[in-house]
Short mmCIF file of C-alpha atoms in Angstrom, two decimals:
data_model
loop_
_atom_site.label_atom_id
_atom_site.label_comp_id
_atom_site.label_asym_id
_atom_site.label_seq_id
_atom_site.Cartn_x
_atom_site.Cartn_y
_atom_site.Cartn_z
CA MET A 1 0.24 0.23 0.21
CA THR A 2 1.52 3.18 -1.21
CA ARG A 3 2.22 5.31 2.20
CA VAL A 4 1.30 9.22 1.83
CA THR A 5 1.95 12.18 4.09
CA VAL A 6 -0.27 15.28 3.58
CA TRP A 7 1.72 18.26 4.59
CA ASN A 8 -0.12 21.59 5.32
CA GLU A 9 1.02 24.90 6.70
CA TYR A 10 -2.51 25.23 8.46
CA ARG A 11 -2.52 28.73 9.04
CA HIS A 12 -5.34 30.17 7.09
CA GLU A 13 -7.98 27.74 8.70
CA ARG A 14 -6.87 28.71 12.19
CA GLU A 15 -6.65 32.20 11.75
CA GLU A 16 -9.24 33.31 9.42
CA ASP A 17 -13.03 32.30 10.06
CA ARG A 18 -14.13 32.36 6.45
CA ILE A 19 -11.37 29.84 5.61
CA ARG A 20 -12.42 27.81 8.66
CA GLU A 21 -16.01 27.29 7.42
CA VAL A 22 -14.86 25.90 4.11
CA TYR A 23 -11.96 23.53 5.76
CA PRO A 24 -12.77 23.23 9.47
CA GLN A 25 -10.27 20.36 10.22
CA GLY A 26 -7.91 22.12 7.83
CA ILE A 27 -7.14 21.51 4.13
CA HIS A 28 -4.71 18.66 5.03
CA ALA A 29 -7.77 16.92 6.86
CA GLN A 30 -10.00 17.31 3.83
CA LEU A 31 -6.99 15.94 1.40
CA ALA A 32 -5.98 12.94 3.76
CA SER A 33 -9.95 12.01 3.94
CA PHE A 34 -10.59 11.14 0.58
CA LEU A 35 -7.00 10.02 -0.01
CA SER A 36 -7.73 7.36 2.79
CA GLU A 37 -11.03 6.51 1.22
CA ALA A 38 -9.16 5.39 -1.81
CA GLY A 39 -7.14 2.99 -0.15
CA LEU A 40 -4.19 4.71 0.36
CA ASP A 41 -2.18 4.74 3.86
CA THR A 42 -2.45 8.47 4.75
CA ALA A 43 -0.97 10.61 7.71
CA THR A 44 -0.55 14.18 7.77
CA ALA A 45 2.04 16.96 8.75
CA THR A 46 1.78 20.60 9.45
CA LEU A 47 4.23 23.78 10.03
CA ASP A 48 4.11 24.11 13.42
CA GLU A 49 4.82 20.41 14.46
CA PRO A 50 8.68 19.84 15.53
CA GLU A 51 10.78 19.54 12.61
CA HIS A 52 7.16 20.58 10.31
CA GLY A 53 5.85 17.05 11.00
CA LEU A 54 8.69 15.87 8.57
CA THR A 55 11.35 13.78 10.64
CA GLU A 56 13.93 11.74 9.10
CA GLU A 57 11.37 8.75 10.28
CA VAL A 58 8.61 10.35 8.72
CA LEU A 59 9.87 10.89 5.35
CA ASN A 60 11.46 7.26 5.14
CA ASN A 61 8.16 6.06 5.69
CA THR A 62 6.73 8.29 3.02
CA ASP A 63 6.21 6.97 -0.48
CA VAL A 64 4.30 10.39 -1.69
CA LEU A 65 4.54 13.62 0.01
CA VAL A 66 1.41 15.98 -0.78
CA TRP A 67 2.49 19.75 0.06
CA TRP A 68 0.05 22.68 0.26
CA GLY A 69 1.32 26.01 1.33
CA HIS A 70 0.99 29.80 0.80
CA VAL A 71 1.45 32.46 3.66
CA ALA A 72 4.44 30.70 5.29
CA HIS A 73 6.78 29.48 2.75
CA GLN A 74 9.57 31.23 4.42
CA GLU A 75 9.02 29.71 7.45
CA VAL A 76 9.84 26.34 6.34
CA SER A 77 13.64 25.26 7.47
CA ASP A 78 16.08 25.31 5.04
CA GLU A 79 17.33 22.09 6.93
CA ILE A 80 13.80 20.43 6.50
CA VAL A 81 13.49 21.63 2.50
CA ASN A 82 16.82 19.88 1.85
CA ARG A 83 15.63 16.60 3.59
CA VAL A 84 12.68 16.78 1.33
CA HIS A 85 14.70 17.62 -1.64
CA GLN A 86 17.03 14.47 -0.85
CA ARG A 87 14.07 12.33 -0.29
CA VAL A 88 12.85 13.02 -4.03
CA LEU A 89 15.91 12.32 -5.60
CA GLN A 90 16.08 9.07 -3.75
CA GLY A 91 12.48 8.22 -5.32
CA MET A 92 9.99 9.92 -2.92
CA GLY A 93 6.99 11.00 -4.99
CA LEU A 94 5.77 14.80 -4.92
CA VAL A 95 2.34 16.23 -5.31
CA VAL A 96 2.44 19.68 -5.15
CA LEU A 97 -1.07 21.60 -4.81
CA HIS A 98 -1.85 25.24 -5.90
CA SER A 99 0.44 28.11 -4.14
CA GLY A 100 2.75 24.96 -3.38
CA HIS A 101 4.50 26.47 -6.53
CA MET A 102 6.28 29.23 -4.31
CA SER A 103 7.22 26.74 -1.88
CA LYS A 104 10.77 26.66 -1.04
CA ILE A 105 10.85 22.81 -2.30
CA PHE A 106 9.10 23.18 -5.36
CA MET A 107 11.43 26.40 -6.34
CA LYS A 108 14.34 24.05 -5.46
CA LEU A 109 13.55 21.45 -7.80
CA MET A 110 12.83 23.55 -10.66
CA GLY A 111 15.24 25.99 -10.35
CA THR A 112 13.33 28.68 -11.46
CA SER A 113 11.13 31.63 -9.80
CA CYS A 114 7.91 29.55 -10.53
CA ASP A 115 6.19 33.09 -10.30
CA LEU A 116 2.95 33.69 -12.36
CA LYS A 117 0.22 36.01 -12.58
CA TRP A 118 -2.89 35.64 -10.25
CA ARG A 119 -6.51 37.31 -9.29
CA GLU A 120 -8.73 36.21 -6.71
CA ALA A 121 -12.04 36.98 -8.23
CA GLY A 122 -14.01 33.97 -7.61
CA GLU A 123 -14.08 33.40 -11.14
CA LYS A 124 -14.91 30.39 -13.22
CA GLU A 125 -12.37 27.77 -14.30
CA ARG A 126 -12.46 25.19 -17.03
CA LEU A 127 -9.50 22.71 -16.85
CA TRP A 128 -9.20 21.02 -20.45
CA VAL A 129 -7.34 17.58 -20.38
CA MET A 130 -4.46 17.97 -22.50
CA ASP A 131 -3.13 14.19 -22.50
CA PRO A 132 -6.16 11.92 -22.24
CA SER A 133 -3.87 9.12 -22.36
CA HIS A 134 -1.99 9.94 -19.01
CA PRO A 135 -2.52 8.13 -15.92
CA ILE A 136 -3.33 11.08 -13.93
CA ALA A 137 -6.26 11.94 -16.29
CA GLU A 138 -7.72 8.48 -15.87
CA GLY A 139 -11.51 8.62 -15.11
CA ILE A 140 -11.78 12.19 -16.27
CA GLY A 141 -14.05 13.65 -19.07
CA GLU A 142 -12.81 16.22 -21.53
CA TYR A 143 -12.88 18.89 -19.12
CA ILE A 144 -13.28 19.78 -15.02
CA ASP A 145 -15.73 23.04 -14.35
CA LEU A 146 -15.27 24.64 -11.31
CA GLU A 147 -17.59 27.53 -10.68
CA GLN A 148 -15.07 29.76 -8.58
CA GLU A 149 -11.18 29.61 -8.37
CA GLU A 150 -8.28 31.83 -7.77
CA MET A 151 -6.83 32.92 -11.38
CA TYR A 152 -3.57 31.81 -12.30
CA GLY A 153 -2.52 32.68 -15.57
CA ALA A 154 0.85 32.55 -18.12
CA HIS A 155 3.39 33.01 -18.04
CA PHE A 156 4.50 30.46 -15.49
CA ASP A 157 8.00 30.37 -14.80
CA VAL A 158 8.83 26.94 -14.67
CA PRO A 159 11.19 24.21 -16.69
CA ALA A 160 9.36 22.72 -19.56
CA PRO A 161 7.34 19.91 -18.06
CA GLU A 162 7.60 15.90 -19.06
CA SER A 163 3.72 16.06 -19.75
CA LEU A 164 1.27 18.80 -19.72
CA ILE A 165 -2.06 17.18 -18.59
CA PHE A 166 -4.42 19.99 -18.09
CA VAL A 167 -4.42 23.52 -19.16
CA GLY A 168 -6.97 25.78 -17.10
CA TRP A 169 -8.76 28.44 -18.78
CA PHE A 170 -10.52 31.33 -16.62
CA GLU A 171 -13.61 33.47 -16.94
CA GLY A 172 -11.59 36.57 -17.16
CA GLY A 173 -9.80 35.52 -20.16
CA ASN A 174 -6.06 33.88 -18.91
CA VAL A 175 -5.10 30.54 -19.40
CA PHE A 176 -2.28 28.51 -17.31
CA PRO A 177 -0.43 25.13 -17.50
CA SER A 178 -2.79 23.92 -14.55
CA GLY A 179 -1.58 20.16 -14.39
CA SER A 180 2.31 19.17 -15.08
CA THR A 181 4.77 16.42 -14.54
CA TYR A 182 8.37 16.34 -13.80
CA ARG A 183 11.23 13.82 -12.78
CA ARG A 184 14.25 14.73 -10.94
CA GLY A 185 16.50 12.24 -9.62
CA SER A 186 14.71 8.94 -9.10
CA GLY A 187 11.66 11.02 -7.93
CA LYS A 188 8.51 11.72 -9.88
CA ILE A 189 6.61 15.26 -9.47
CA PHE A 190 3.32 16.33 -10.18
CA TYR A 191 2.15 20.02 -9.78
CA PHE A 192 -1.95 20.66 -9.79
CA GLN A 193 -3.07 24.36 -9.60
CA PRO A 194 -6.82 24.37 -8.31
CA GLY A 195 -7.20 24.56 -4.55
CA HIS A 196 -7.51 27.98 -3.38
CA GLU A 197 -8.29 28.07 0.42
CA SER A 198 -11.47 30.20 0.34
CA TYR A 199 -13.21 27.78 -2.18
CA PRO A 200 -14.42 24.43 -1.40
CA THR A 201 -12.53 22.82 -4.34
CA TYR A 202 -11.02 19.88 -2.49
CA TYR A 203 -14.69 18.62 -2.17
CA ASN A 204 -14.88 18.43 -5.73
CA LYS A 205 -15.14 14.70 -6.83
CA GLU A 206 -13.22 15.14 -9.79
CA ILE A 207 -10.53 17.12 -8.34
CA GLN A 208 -10.31 14.92 -5.63
CA GLN A 209 -9.72 12.01 -8.36
CA VAL A 210 -6.88 13.68 -10.29
CA ILE A 211 -5.34 14.16 -6.82
CA ILE A 212 -5.40 10.23 -6.29
CA ASN A 213 -4.19 9.63 -9.64
CA GLY A 214 -1.28 11.88 -9.17
CA VAL A 215 -0.38 10.29 -5.79
CA ASN A 216 -0.50 6.95 -7.72
CA TRP A 217 1.68 8.07 -10.51
CA CYS A 218 4.31 9.75 -8.36
CA ALA A 219 4.71 6.53 -6.01
CA PRO A 220 7.97 5.16 -6.74
CA THR A 221 9.35 2.11 -8.26
CA LYS A 222 10.23 -0.98 -6.13
CA ARG A 223 13.79 -0.72 -6.96
CA ASP A 224 17.20 0.26 -5.08
CA TYR A 225 18.54 3.76 -5.67
CA PRO A 226 21.67 3.98 -7.85
CA VAL A 227 25.11 3.94 -6.55
CA TYR A 228 26.97 6.81 -7.51
CA GLY A 229 30.70 7.41 -7.11
CA HIS A 230 33.95 5.77 -7.90
CA SER A 231 33.01 2.40 -9.71
CA GLU A 232 35.31 -0.82 -10.06
CA ALA A 233 35.67 -2.63 -13.60
CA LEU A 234 32.97 -5.23 -14.13
CA GLU A 235 35.51 -6.61 -16.68
CA PRO A 236 39.42 -6.86 -17.01
CA ILE A 237 40.86 -3.69 -18.79
CA ARG A 238 43.72 -4.45 -20.95
CA GLU A 239 46.73 -2.44 -20.57
CA LYS A 240 47.01 0.29 -22.98
CA VAL A 241 50.50 0.84 -24.70
CA GLY A 242 51.92 4.18 -24.51
CA VAL A 243 49.35 5.33 -22.01
#
């Protein structure tokens, strides 16, 4: 069974009544609930726990880390970011949601500013499936309609993805690469744009299915991490004359 840790900074839900009304137990609890219902072995971690809840033991027992952050990116310890980064290179999957695009870990993995245009106007978003053959799009029709979402607009300053699975169109006219995959080291990464804290996006069954699919796709393969560094010859090397 795939072991999932859902990480959330858990600030909006504690500090703002209007956000608490949408996610009374926190965004992490809502994400964990439907991931658990899908048969995934799911736990949660939050920013204000010791080591942000991401101890070496936790990460070593995590196959896929789901990340949601927004207002407290800079409060995440560089030591923990480096710890997560190393685990991704070693094969742990990473699903980055919504404003997690500006998290330290996503920026470190992308190597760019990860910046974009944004607008909070409660406008409609239509997520078009661009790669219907991709496992992350399994069970999804041609598009997903969301009555309200925060607008994220191009240009999105990230490297060209391995796969572009969704493109979002917004009522105000903007478009955005809303679902993309990457590989870093032995790890797989899925970035998925919907999920503003003041809208009930994570209660939408199609959005839930995409995230479940994303976790399953990001799960590591069952093989040993490659051995790097000096390597002894596997076969005898003939002596070269004049060398």
